[in-house]
Short mmCIF file of C-alpha atoms in Angstrom, two decimals:
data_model
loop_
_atom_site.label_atom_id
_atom_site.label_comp_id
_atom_site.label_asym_id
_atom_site.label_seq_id
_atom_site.Cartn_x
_atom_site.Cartn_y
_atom_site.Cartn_z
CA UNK A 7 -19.98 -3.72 -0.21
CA UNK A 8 -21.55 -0.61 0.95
CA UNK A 9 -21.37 0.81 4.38
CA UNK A 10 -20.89 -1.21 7.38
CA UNK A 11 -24.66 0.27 9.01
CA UNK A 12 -25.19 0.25 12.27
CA UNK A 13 -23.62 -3.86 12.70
CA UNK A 14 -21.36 -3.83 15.00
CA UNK A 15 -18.17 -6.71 14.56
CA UNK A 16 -18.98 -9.36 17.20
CA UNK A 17 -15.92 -11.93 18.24
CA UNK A 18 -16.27 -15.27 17.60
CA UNK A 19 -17.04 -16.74 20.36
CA UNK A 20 -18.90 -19.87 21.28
CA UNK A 21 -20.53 -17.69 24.33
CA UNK A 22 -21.16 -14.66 22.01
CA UNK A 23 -22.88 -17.04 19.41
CA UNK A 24 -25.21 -18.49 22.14
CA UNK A 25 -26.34 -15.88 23.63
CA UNK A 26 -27.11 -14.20 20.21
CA UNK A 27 -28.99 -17.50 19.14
CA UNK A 28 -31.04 -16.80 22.19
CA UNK A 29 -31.85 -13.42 21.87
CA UNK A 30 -33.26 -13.97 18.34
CA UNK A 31 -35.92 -16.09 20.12
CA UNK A 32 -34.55 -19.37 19.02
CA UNK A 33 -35.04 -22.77 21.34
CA UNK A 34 -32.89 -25.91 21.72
CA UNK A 35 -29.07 -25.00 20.04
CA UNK A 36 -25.99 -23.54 21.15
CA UNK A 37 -23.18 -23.08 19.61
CA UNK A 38 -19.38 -24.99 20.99
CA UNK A 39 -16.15 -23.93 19.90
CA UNK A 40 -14.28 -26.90 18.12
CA UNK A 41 -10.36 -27.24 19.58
CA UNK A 42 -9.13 -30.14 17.74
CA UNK A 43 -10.81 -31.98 14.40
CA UNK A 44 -10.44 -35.68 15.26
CA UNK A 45 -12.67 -38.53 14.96
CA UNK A 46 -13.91 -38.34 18.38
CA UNK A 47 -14.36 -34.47 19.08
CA UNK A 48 -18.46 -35.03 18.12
CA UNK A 49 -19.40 -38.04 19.64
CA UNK A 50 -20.16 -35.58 23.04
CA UNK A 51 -21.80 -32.97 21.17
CA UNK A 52 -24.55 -34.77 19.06
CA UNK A 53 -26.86 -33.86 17.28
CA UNK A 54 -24.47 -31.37 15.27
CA UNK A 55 -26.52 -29.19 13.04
CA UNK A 56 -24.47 -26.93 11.00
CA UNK A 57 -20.97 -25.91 11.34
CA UNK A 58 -20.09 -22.30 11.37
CA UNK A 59 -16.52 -21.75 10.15
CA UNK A 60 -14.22 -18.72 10.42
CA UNK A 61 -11.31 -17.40 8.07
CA UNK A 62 -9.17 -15.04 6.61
CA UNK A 63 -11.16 -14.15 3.54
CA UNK A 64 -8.83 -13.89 0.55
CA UNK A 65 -10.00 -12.27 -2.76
CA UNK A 66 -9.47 -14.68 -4.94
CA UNK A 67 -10.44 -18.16 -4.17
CA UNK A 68 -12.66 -19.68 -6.85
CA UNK A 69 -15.65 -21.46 -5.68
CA UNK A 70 -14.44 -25.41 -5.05
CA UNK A 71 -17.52 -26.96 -6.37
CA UNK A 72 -20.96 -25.33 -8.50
CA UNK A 73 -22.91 -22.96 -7.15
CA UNK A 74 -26.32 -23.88 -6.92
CA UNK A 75 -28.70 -21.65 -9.34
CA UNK A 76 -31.64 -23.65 -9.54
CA UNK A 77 -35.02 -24.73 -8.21
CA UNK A 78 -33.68 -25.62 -4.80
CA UNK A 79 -32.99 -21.68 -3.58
CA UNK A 80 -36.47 -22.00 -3.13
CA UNK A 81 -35.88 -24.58 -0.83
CA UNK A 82 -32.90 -23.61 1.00
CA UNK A 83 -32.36 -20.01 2.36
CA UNK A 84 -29.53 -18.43 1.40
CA UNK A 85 -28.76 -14.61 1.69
CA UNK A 86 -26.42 -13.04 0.08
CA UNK A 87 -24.34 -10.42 2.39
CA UNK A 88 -24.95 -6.79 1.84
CA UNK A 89 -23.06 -5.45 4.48
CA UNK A 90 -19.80 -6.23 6.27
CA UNK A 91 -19.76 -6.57 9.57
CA UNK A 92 -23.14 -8.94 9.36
CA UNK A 93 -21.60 -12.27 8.52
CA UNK A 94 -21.30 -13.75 11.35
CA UNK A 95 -25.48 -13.41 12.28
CA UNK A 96 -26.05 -14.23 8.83
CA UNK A 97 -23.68 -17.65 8.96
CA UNK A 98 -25.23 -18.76 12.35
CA UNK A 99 -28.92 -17.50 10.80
CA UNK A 100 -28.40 -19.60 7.31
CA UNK A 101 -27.81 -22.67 9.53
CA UNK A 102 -30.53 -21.57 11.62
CA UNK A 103 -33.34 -21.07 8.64
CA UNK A 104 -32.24 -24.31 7.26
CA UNK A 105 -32.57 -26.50 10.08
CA UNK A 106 -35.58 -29.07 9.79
CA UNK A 107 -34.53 -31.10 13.46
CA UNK A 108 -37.14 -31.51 16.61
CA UNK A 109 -34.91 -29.94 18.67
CA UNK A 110 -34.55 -26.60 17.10
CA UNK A 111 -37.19 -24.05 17.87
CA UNK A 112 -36.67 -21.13 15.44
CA UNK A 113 -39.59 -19.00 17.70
CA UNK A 114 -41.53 -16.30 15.62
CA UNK A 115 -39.03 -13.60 15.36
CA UNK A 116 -36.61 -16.23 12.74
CA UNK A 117 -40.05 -18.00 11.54
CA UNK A 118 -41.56 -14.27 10.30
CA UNK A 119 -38.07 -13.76 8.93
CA UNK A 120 -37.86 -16.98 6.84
CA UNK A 121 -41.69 -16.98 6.04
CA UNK A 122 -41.15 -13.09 4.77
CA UNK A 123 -37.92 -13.84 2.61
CA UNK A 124 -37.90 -17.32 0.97
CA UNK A 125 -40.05 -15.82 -2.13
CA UNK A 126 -37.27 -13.42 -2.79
CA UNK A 127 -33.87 -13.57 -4.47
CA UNK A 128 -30.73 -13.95 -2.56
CA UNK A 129 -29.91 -10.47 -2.53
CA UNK A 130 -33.19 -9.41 -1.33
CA UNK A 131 -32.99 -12.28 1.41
CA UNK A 132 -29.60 -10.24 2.32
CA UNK A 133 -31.31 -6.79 2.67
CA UNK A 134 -34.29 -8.45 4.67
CA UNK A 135 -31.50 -9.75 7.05
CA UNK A 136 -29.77 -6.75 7.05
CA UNK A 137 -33.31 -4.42 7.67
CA UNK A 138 -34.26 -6.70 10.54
CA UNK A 139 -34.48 -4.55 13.44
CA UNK A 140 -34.70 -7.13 16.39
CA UNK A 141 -31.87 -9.41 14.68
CA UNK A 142 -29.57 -6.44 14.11
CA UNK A 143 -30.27 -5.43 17.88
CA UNK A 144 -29.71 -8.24 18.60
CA UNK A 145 -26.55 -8.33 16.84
CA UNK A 146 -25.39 -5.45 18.32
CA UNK A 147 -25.88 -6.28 21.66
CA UNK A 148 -23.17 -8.56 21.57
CA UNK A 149 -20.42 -6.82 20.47
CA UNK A 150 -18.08 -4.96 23.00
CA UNK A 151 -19.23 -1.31 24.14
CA UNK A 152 -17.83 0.91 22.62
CA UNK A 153 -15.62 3.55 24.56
CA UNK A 154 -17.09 6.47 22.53
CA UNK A 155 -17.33 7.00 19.39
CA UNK A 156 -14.25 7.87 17.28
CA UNK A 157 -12.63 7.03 13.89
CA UNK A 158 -10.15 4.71 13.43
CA UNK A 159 -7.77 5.83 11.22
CA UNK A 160 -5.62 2.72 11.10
CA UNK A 161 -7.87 -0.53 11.06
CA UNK A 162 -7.07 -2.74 13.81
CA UNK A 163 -4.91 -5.67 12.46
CA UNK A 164 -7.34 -8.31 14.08
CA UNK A 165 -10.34 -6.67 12.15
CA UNK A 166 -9.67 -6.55 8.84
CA UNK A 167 -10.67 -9.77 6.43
CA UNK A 168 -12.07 -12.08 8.94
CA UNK A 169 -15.59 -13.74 7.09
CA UNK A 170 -18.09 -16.65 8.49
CA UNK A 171 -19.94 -19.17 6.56
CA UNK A 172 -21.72 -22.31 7.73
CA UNK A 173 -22.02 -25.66 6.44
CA UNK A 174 -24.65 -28.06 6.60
CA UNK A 175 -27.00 -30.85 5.50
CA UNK A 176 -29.95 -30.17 3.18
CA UNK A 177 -32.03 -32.84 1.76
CA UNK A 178 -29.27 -35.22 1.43
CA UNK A 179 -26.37 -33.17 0.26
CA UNK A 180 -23.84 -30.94 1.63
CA UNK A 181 -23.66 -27.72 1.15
CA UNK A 182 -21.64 -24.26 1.82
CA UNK A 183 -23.49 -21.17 2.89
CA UNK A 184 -20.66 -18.33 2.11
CA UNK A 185 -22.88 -14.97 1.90
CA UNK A 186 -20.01 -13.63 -0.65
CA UNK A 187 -20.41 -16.71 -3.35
CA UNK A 188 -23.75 -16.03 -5.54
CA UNK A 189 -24.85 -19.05 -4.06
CA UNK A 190 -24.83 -21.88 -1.94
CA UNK A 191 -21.86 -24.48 -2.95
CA UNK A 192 -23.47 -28.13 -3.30
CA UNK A 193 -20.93 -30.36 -1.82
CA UNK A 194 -22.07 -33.81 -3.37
CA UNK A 195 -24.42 -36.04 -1.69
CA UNK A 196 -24.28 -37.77 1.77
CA UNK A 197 -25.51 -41.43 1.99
CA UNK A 198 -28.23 -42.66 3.58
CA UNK A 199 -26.55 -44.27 6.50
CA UNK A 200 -23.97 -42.11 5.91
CA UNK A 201 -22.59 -39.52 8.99
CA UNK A 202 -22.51 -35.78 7.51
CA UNK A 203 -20.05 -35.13 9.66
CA UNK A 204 -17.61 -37.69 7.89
CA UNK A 205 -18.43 -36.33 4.64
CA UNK A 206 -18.00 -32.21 5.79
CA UNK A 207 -14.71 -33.58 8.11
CA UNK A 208 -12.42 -34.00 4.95
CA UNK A 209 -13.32 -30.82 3.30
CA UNK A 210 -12.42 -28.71 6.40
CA UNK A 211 -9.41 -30.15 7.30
CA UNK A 212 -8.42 -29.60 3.69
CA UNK A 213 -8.85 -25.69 4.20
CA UNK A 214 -7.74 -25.78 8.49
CA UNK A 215 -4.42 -27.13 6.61
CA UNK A 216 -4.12 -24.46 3.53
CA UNK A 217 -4.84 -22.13 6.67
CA UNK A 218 -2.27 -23.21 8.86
CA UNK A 219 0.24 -23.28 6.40
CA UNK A 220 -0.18 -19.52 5.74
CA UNK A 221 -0.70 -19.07 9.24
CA UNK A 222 -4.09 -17.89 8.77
CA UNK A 223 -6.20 -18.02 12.18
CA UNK A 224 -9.39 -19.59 11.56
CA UNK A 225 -12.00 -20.87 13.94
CA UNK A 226 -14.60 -23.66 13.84
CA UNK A 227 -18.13 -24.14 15.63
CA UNK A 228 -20.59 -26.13 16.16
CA UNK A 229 -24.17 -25.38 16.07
CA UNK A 230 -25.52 -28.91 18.43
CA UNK A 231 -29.12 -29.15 20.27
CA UNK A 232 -29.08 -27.66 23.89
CA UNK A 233 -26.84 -29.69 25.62
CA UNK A 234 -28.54 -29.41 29.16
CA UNK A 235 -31.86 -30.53 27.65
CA UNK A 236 -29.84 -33.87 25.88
CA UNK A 237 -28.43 -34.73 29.44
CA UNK A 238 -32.28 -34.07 30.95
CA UNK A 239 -33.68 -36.13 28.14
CA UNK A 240 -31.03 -38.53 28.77
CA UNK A 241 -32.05 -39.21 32.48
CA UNK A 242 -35.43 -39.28 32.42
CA UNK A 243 -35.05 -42.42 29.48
CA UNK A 244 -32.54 -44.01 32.34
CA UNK A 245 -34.90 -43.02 34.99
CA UNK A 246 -38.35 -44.79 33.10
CA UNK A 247 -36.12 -47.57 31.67
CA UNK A 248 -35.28 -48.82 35.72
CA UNK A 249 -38.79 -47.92 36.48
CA UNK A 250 -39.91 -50.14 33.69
CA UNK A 251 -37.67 -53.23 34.69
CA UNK A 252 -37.78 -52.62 38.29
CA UNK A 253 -34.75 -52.54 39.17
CA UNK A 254 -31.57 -50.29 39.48
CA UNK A 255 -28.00 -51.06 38.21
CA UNK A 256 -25.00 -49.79 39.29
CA UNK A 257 -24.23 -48.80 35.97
CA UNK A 258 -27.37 -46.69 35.49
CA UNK A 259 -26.90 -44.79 38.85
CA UNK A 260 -23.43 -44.12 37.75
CA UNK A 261 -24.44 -42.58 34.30
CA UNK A 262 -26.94 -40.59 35.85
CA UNK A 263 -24.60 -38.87 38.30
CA UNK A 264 -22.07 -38.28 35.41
CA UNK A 265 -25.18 -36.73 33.42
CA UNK A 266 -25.90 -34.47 36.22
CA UNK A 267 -22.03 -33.48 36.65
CA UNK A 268 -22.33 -32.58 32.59
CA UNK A 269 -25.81 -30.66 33.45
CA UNK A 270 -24.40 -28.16 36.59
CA UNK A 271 -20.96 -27.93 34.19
CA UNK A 272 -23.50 -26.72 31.48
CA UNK A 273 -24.84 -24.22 33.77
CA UNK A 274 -21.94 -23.33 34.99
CA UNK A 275 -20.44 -22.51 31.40
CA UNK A 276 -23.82 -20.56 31.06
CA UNK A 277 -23.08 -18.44 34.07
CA UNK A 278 -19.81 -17.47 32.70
CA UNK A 279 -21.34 -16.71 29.32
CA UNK A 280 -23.62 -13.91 30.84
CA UNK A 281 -20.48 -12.71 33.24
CA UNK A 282 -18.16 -12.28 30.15
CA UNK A 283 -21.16 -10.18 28.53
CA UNK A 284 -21.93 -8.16 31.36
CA UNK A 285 -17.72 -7.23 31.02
CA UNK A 286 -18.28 -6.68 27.05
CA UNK A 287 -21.00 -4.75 27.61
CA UNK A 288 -19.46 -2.55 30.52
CA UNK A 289 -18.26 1.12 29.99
CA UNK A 290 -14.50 0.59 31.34
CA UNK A 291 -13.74 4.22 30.14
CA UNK A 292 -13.75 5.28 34.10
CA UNK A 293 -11.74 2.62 35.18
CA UNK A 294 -9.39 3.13 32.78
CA UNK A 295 -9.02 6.68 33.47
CA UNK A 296 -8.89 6.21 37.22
CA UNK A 297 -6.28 3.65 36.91
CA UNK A 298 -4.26 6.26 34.42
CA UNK A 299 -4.35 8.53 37.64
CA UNK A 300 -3.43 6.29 40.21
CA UNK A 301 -0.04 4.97 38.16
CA UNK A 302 0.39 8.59 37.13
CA UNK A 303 0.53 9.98 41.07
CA UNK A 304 2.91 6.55 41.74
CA UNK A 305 5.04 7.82 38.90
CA UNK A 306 4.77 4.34 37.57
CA UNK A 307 3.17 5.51 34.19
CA UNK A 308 6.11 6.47 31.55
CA UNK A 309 8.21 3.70 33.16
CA UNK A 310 5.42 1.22 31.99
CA UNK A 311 5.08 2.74 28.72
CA UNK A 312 8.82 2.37 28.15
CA UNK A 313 8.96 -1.04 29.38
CA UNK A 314 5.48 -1.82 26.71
CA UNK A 315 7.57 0.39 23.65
CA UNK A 316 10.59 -2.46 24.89
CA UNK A 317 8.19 -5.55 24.32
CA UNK A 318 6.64 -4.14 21.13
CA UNK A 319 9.87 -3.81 19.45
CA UNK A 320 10.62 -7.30 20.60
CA UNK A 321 7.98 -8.98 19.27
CA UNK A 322 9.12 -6.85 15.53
CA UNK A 323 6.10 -4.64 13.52
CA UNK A 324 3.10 -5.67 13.55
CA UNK B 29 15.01 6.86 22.75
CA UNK B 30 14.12 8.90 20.05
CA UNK B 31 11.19 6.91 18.45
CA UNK B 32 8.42 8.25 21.30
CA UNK B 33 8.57 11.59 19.21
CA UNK B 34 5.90 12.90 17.21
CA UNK B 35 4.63 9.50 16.76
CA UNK B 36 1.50 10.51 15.00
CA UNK B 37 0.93 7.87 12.38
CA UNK B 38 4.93 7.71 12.81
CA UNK B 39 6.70 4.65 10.85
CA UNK B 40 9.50 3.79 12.94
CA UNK B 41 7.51 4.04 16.56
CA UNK B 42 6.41 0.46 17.97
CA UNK B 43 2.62 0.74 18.32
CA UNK B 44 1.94 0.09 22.05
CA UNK B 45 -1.37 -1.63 23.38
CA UNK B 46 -2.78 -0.57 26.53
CA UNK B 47 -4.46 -3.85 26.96
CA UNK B 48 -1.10 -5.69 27.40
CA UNK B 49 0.70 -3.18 29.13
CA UNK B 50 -1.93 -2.52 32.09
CA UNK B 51 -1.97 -6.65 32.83
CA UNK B 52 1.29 -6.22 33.89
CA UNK B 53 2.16 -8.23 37.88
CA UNK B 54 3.08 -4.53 38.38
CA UNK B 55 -0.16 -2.82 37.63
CA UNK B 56 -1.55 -5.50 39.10
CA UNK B 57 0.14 -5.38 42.10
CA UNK B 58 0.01 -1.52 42.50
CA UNK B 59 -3.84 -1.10 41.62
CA UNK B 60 -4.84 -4.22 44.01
CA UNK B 61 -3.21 -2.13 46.97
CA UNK B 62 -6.24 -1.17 49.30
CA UNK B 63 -6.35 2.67 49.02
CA UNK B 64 -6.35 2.10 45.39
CA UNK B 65 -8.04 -0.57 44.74
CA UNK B 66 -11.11 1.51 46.90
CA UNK B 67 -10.73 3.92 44.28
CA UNK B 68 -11.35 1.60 41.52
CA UNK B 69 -14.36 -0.56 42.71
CA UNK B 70 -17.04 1.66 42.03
CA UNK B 71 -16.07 1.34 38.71
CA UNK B 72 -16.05 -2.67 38.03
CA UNK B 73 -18.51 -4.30 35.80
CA UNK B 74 -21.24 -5.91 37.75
CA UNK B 75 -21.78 -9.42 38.10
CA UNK B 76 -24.50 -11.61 37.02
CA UNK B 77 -26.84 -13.19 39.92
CA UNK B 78 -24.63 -16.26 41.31
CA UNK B 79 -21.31 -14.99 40.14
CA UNK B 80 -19.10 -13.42 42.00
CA UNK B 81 -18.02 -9.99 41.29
CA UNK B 82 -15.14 -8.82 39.38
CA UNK B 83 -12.05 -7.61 41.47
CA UNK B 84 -9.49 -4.88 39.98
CA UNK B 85 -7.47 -8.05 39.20
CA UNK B 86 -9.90 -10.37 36.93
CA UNK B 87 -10.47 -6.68 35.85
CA UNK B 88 -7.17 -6.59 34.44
CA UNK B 89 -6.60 -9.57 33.60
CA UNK B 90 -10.32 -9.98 31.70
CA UNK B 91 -9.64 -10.15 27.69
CA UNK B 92 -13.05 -7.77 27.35
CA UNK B 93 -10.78 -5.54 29.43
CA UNK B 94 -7.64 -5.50 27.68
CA UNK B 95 -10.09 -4.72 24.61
CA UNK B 96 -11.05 -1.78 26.09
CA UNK B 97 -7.69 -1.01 26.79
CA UNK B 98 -6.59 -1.32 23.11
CA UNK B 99 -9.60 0.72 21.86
CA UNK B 100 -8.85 3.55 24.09
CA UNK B 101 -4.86 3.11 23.34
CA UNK B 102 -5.72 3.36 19.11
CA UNK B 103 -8.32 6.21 20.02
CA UNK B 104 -5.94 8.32 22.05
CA UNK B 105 -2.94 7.67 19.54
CA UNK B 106 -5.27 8.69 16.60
CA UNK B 107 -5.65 12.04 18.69
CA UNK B 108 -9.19 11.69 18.91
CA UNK B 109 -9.48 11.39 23.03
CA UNK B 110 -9.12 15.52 24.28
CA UNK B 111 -12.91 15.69 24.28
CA UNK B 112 -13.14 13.07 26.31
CA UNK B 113 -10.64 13.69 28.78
CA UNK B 114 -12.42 16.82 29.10
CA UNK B 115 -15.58 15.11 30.23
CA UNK B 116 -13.49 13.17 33.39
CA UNK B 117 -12.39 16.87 34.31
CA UNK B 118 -8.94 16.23 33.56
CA UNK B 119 -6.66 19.37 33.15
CA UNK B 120 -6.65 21.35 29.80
CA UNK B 121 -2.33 20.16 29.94
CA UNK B 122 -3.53 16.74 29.65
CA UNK B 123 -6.21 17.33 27.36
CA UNK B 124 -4.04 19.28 24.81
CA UNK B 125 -1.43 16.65 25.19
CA UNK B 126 -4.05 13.73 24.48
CA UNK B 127 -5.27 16.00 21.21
CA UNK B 128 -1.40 15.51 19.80
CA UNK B 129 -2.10 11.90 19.82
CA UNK B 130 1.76 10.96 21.80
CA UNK B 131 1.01 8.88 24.90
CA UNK B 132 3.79 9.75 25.77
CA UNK B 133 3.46 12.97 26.17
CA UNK B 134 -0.12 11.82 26.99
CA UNK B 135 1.44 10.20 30.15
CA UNK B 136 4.11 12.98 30.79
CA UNK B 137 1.11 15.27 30.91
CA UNK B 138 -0.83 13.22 33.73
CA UNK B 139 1.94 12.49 35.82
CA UNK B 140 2.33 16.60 36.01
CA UNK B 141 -0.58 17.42 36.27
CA UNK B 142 -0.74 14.49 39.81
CA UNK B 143 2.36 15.75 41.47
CA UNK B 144 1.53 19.64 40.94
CA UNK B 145 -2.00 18.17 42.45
CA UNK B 146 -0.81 16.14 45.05
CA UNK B 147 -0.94 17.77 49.08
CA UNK B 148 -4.91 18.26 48.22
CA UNK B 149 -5.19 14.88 46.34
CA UNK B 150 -8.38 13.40 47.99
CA UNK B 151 -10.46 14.48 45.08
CA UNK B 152 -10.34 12.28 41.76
CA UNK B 153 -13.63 11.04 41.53
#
């Protein structure tokens, strides 16, 4: 891979993934962190477009299934990754690009994007990406200020081999968008009253357990429609369907408050989003310093660095 | 202990995050004191419209914070932070020990350089 550009790493963070979707101009999807893997955990959160999946990236894992050459690349857009520190925009833009669902609005900045690249090879999809000014600002924006700019000569142990790739439905099938494989990896077909998300469940919790095993952190999302705009669609069909019958239930007035308790916790989560980015975004270099001081005239500085040298040999290298 | 020395790189010294160690109840406690805590606010993030604003606590206890805190802990034991040290008008003892890349010494430095300051210590903007 050459260098890492001007991309910044960004965390993976359902907030962080959001806000980027938004800033590329795109309508109707955000992204939710998945906890747990059961049954139940997407019966709140449909429709679920695409999941974006994050691991440890080890060398050399072969690709499970074939890796689709043919005719459908024109189809589906897949990019192959040119530089590092990219994947996660390029998972959450492969889903993205490949989404055919009413609710998804890509807006023009995706639209140029995908109009622009889908004549060109994989590679040259990946440099398109990569030479996108207002998706690598975009990008950027997200990721934690830096302090200043300096080297580091050690790279941090969270850093290192982390990778994103998405997977999703296309016409039918399943497939894997890993930027690294030379294309996407066709998963077999999904039924026609079949759930995608029963035929994608197995295959993750196959790697979630090869993961946990090795201890491996990994980290799942979901890329669903805009969850306030679900609950506002859901009230106004409640709201008509009364009108229409002329009458009001109990029932209905109780979903409709519990839709408008989901709507202000929605906002709510929203609110926090743009709070935690206004704190990755902020220059804590003064405060630090300033603290530094404060501890240093209370003499209370090498007593706390002993006491975090004690803890760090406690918890062994590493 | 022995291990603080010339820890440059060193093998056998635990690497110590800033993040962790400035979340402590007793950095907490001591930067939350008024005079102190007057010191800091100018410095918080702001707050988005409806939220309420950070406090030197949910400073410290923020994980964007203790990121921070690790960055500048990995730049200033790489060596790489005299420069900017110099830019917060910090004395050129505490600059040349933040060039060797010890915190300890680092520290050792700052706490000097506050008690040889103190008497006339209104000024740390």
């Amino acid at each position: 891979m050459e260098s890492a550009g001007d991309w910044c790493l960004i965390e993976s963070d359902p907030g962080v993934f959001t806000q980027l979707i938004k800033k590329f101009g795109v309508k109707g999807v955000q992204v939710e962190e998945m906890w747990t893997f059961d049954d139940s955990i997407f019966d709140n959160l449909r429709p679920v477009h695409g999941l974006i999946f994050l691991f440890k990236y080890l060398q050399h894992d072969e690709p499970p299934h074939p890796v689709v050459k043919d005719s459908r690349l024109e189809k589906i857009y897949f990019a192959k990754q040119v530089i590092n520190n990219a994947c996660a925009t390029q998972a959450v833009v492969s889903l993205l690009l490949n989404c055919n669902h009413p609710d998804v609005i890509l807006g023009p900045e995706l639209t140029k994007l995908k109009e622009f690249s889908m004549s060109f090879d994989p590679r040259m999809r990946g440099l398109t990406l990569s030479n996108s000014q207002t998706i690598r600002s975009a990008h950027n924006s997200m990721s934690q200020q830096a302090l200043f700019e300096f080297d580091p000569k050690v790279p941090t142990k969270d850093e290192d081999a982390y990778h994103f790739i998405g997977y999703m439905p296309i016409d039918g099938r399943l497939y894997e968008l890993d930027g690294l494989r030379e294309g996407p990896i066709d998963h077999g077909p999904i039924a026609p009253e079949q759930d995608w998300l029963d035929v994608v469940r197995p295959i993750i919790v196959s790697r979630i357990n090869v993961y946990t095993e090795g201890e491996i952190h990994f980290n799942l999302m979901a890329l669903v429609s805009d969850r306030k705009m679900i609950y506002e669609r859901q009230i106004q069909a409640l709201m008509s369907e009364t009108r229409m019958l002329g009458m009001e239930t109990d029932d209905v007035d109780v979903e409709i408050r519990r839709l408008r308790m989901l709507i202000e916790y929605e906002d709510a989560k929203m609110l926090r989003y743009n709070q935690e980015m206004l704190r990755r975004r902020h220059n804590y270099l003064p405060f630090i310093i300033t603290l530094l001081k404060i501890l240093a005239e209370e003499k209370k500085l090498s007593p706390l660095l002993e006491k975090a040298k004690e803890r760090a040999l406690k918890k062994g290298p590493k | 202990p022995p291990e603080g020395e010339g820890a440059v790189g060193g093998s056998g010294a635990p690497r110590v995050e800033l993040g962790a160690a400035l979340a402590t109840p007793e950095v907490v406690s001591t930067a939350s004191e008024p005079a102190n805590s007057q010191r800091l606010a100018p410095h918080l993030p702001p707050a988005p419209p409806a939220a309420p604003q950070d406090d030197v606590r949910t400073t410290l206890l923020s994980p964007q914070f203790a990121q921070a805190a690790n960055q500048f802990s990995s730049a200033l034991t790489s060596g790489q932070m005299g420069p900017v040290m110099t830019q917060f008008g910090l004395p050129a003892d505490v600059t040349s020990a933040a060039n060797t890349g010890d915190m300890q010494a680092f520290f050792k430095a700052l706490e000097s350089a506050s008690s040889s300051e103190s008497g006339k210590s209104e000024g740390d903007r």
